[in-house]
Amino acid sequence: MKISCWLALIVVFLFQMACTDHKSEIPEKGVSYQLNKRRKTTIDSIGYNIQLDIPREKSESIKGIETISFNLNALDSALVLDFNSDSTHIISVQSEGEEIEFEVANQHIVIGPDGLKKGRNTLTIGFIAGNLSLNRSDEYLYTLFVPDRASTCFPLFDQPNLKATYALTLSVPDGWEAVSNGSLKSKTSRSGKCVFQFLETKPISSYLFAFAAGKFSKTEKTVEGRPMTMYYRETDTAKVSRNKKEIFDLHAKSLSWLEDYTGISYPFEKFDFVLIPSFQYGGMEHPGSVFYNESALFLDENASVNEKMARASVIAHESAHMWFGDLVTMDWFNDVWLKEVFANFMAAKIVHPSFPGINHELRFLLAHYPHAYEVDRTAGTNPVLQDLGNLKNAGTLYGAIIYMKAPIIMRQLERKIGTKLMRESLAEYLKTYAYQNARWDDLIRIIDNKTPLDIADWSRVWVKTPGMPEYALSTETNGKYIQKRDSVSNRIWQQPVAFKDITLGQKHFHFPNPDGTGYGYFQMDSASTSYFFTNYNKKGDSIFSKPVFRGAMLVNVWEGFLRGDGPDASALLSDFLKVLPKEKDPLLTDYLLGRVQTIWWSFLSDENRDRYQSAIEKGIWSLLNGTPDKGMKKSYFRTFKRVAMSDDAYQKMESLWNKTLVLNDLALSEDDRISLAYELAVRAKGDEKTILQMQLDSTKNPDRKARMQFVIPSLSQDEGKRDAFFESLKKPENREKEAWVLDGLSNLHHPLRSASAIKYLQPSLEMLQEIQLTGDIFFPTRWTNATFSGHSSRAATDVANKFLAEHPDYPYFLKNKVLQAIDLPQRAARLKR
Ligand SMILES: [Zn+2]
């Protein structure tokens, strides 16, 4: 921003004037690290008593009144509350019943020391709740306050280390349910409304406070002496009853396991969960009231092993948060990764006994390493532990490094120090900081005190610096693998890495990282790669029959391919298609099919796609029909509808969609049919309007219907209509349903339409900063990824690189997100054959 000289002088003068007066000490927007520190040292023992009156119409505003009581131990500066909404939404501020002066600016309410006293203070604030994080639909609403969004709804001290008790009273339309962190104290009727009064919570961080209200069905069940209530919106009663028992059982198992592991009983009053359609995440760990994405828990009849495992994992993950994150919380959001890594780490331990038939080493490998590399190999990667100057940027910390790399690191740590010491350290950490806050370094200190190893140095390389090590065969060391020079610095990555060598006469084959536990890029030579594919899943006790080995080698080959070290795209595609029939493991099948789709749309030239069209369609179709495994059948079906292009394949899809063709053991859900209708529409081979209209008419679930209505214009064959759809996304109100927007974006940028979608790239990047402000925490990443995922041309990635070059001051986090999103398209543009 540029300001002319005389104006700058006035601004400086006014600023100096302002600083002489407590009332005008207006902090910057958001919660800066300094404001966080100052409040942490001067304020404690906070309690909120909040009353909200929720009208039936979502267009009407929600009136609220709250009482905040707290201890204040210094009067040398103004008190700053956070309220990130329209300043006219503050109606009154009283201290001990007396109106006091206040100022509203920069998303804060600032109260001078005159209106306050040392010791206990009680403020009463009348306000209109901001809607930004209330996710209001016609029939329900729910909060999502992570990381700093509680202040968009009501005034508070919105930082994780000022834990507080919350006593909530919700007045809702008759016939609505309501649920929050606290237990229900009373439910009464008052002039056509229903009043839910909840008991005061234990001390919790502001991002964990939550409530939901609306037309929800509910089911109560007590498992192992633990009463739980499930709230949901799903209207398919068969689906609900098919899934219900398993959902309750998985929760009960997870909670008992955690009590046993930590030696600490479930630390909050009650345990309920709310299943929300199109919820922004898989789940959110509000203590006593976990929110889930409904589709992650209510599975279809043909659910694959992956889906069942994902469900068990998300339940275990959110349950683990009750201890790791909710009971002990990070001090500042730069340590947000810590609660995520603990939750994932515990989830992995918890789900094992529930799935004895699953190869858990393989699952861990495929669930973490490929996703971590997707970010860690890019120019936009970041360390696990990042700096965070202001809470308003906390959302940008999230991503694969936190969710995927950090669990790998935690597993390495456990192997380094042993499971016993790990468990003892974690128990000490939880007991020491219960209902309080702690940092990563606090845990490292606990561990360092118990072991002679230098854990702090290990932490510096793995946690505090970015990137992945690379290992290559070296002629200098007699054909042994060595760690290549590190691009960041000469870091020593303390990790044991295994190598498997096979010698046949004069020939030597090298298979680095055969157990899949090492982290990094392990380069393979072409002879070893082709030997691997030739012997893929060879019977007997050869290493090629071991799923973990196959998974680890496939990951090596894929990383090599992306670096231009491996086979070219056509060769790799035919290798993958050749080994697919030999692969009976559903996790590896899914991994292979995912790579097949990526090669297909991003790395093949149009000519080669034409050349292989018939082979891929026939191959996948025959596997789809031939496999007895229902889950794998579904995986093949999903791949088929992604890659199918010929007239014959189109007809197969259309017949599956309109039910004139029914395949044994392949039950298609409403979601499957919707997705088939979308795939048919984008191929522009038939009457897409009729197909979409018929699908819309036959869709029963009202939430899915509404989502379809929103998405349909993005599928239009008329480019003008697609342009109009994109244009509509510039208004924040049209981006509220983020999952819907992402559906629309992936249609706009479908590889078949990517040429016409290049014009959306620049404006999409221009919107990114605003999207970060108005959207939820994962939305900037998802927006950017959905925007670039269908592209594989220089023209597309040039737009991004030019944009970044023209904006040298672009926020560091967002620049990284863009660099991450264009990594694959850039490699595709370079390697396309
Ligand atoms: Zn989590």
mmCIF file of N, CA, C and O in Angstrom, residues 206 353 518 614 649 819:
data_model
loop_
_atom_site.group_PDB
_atom_site.id
_atom_site.type_symbol
_atom_site.label_atom_id
_atom_site.label_comp_id
_atom_site.label_asym_id
_atom_site.label_seq_id
_atom_site.Cartn_x
_atom_site.Cartn_y
_atom_site.Cartn_z
ATOM 1 N N SER A 206 -11.209 -21.606 23.846
ATOM 2 C CA SER A 206 -12.336 -21.009 23.121
ATOM 3 C C SER A 206 -12.628 -21.725 21.806
ATOM 4 O O SER A 206 -13.774 -21.812 21.383
ATOM 5 N N PRO A 353 -6.591 -53.308 16.955
ATOM 6 C CA PRO A 353 -7.326 -54.486 17.434
ATOM 7 C C PRO A 353 -8.696 -54.651 16.771
ATOM 8 O O PRO A 353 -9.189 -55.773 16.659
ATOM 9 N N GLY A 518 11.454 -45.966 6.579
ATOM 10 C CA GLY A 518 12.312 -44.799 6.359
ATOM 11 C C GLY A 518 11.534 -43.689 5.662
ATOM 12 O O GLY A 518 10.610 -43.950 4.889
ATOM 13 N N SER A 614 -8.817 -47.895 -25.068
ATOM 14 C CA SER A 614 -9.520 -49.164 -25.091
ATOM 15 C C SER A 614 -8.909 -50.147 -24.078
ATOM 16 O O SER A 614 -9.629 -50.846 -23.363
ATOM 17 N N ALA A 649 -17.930 -47.317 -23.367
ATOM 18 C CA ALA A 649 -17.809 -47.117 -21.920
ATOM 19 C C ALA A 649 -18.864 -46.127 -21.425
ATOM 20 O O ALA A 649 -19.443 -46.291 -20.336
ATOM 21 N N LEU A 819 2.431 -22.931 -4.221
ATOM 22 C CA LEU A 819 3.556 -23.746 -4.697
ATOM 23 C C LEU A 819 3.279 -25.235 -4.509
ATOM 24 O O LEU A 819 3.663 -26.060 -5.337
#
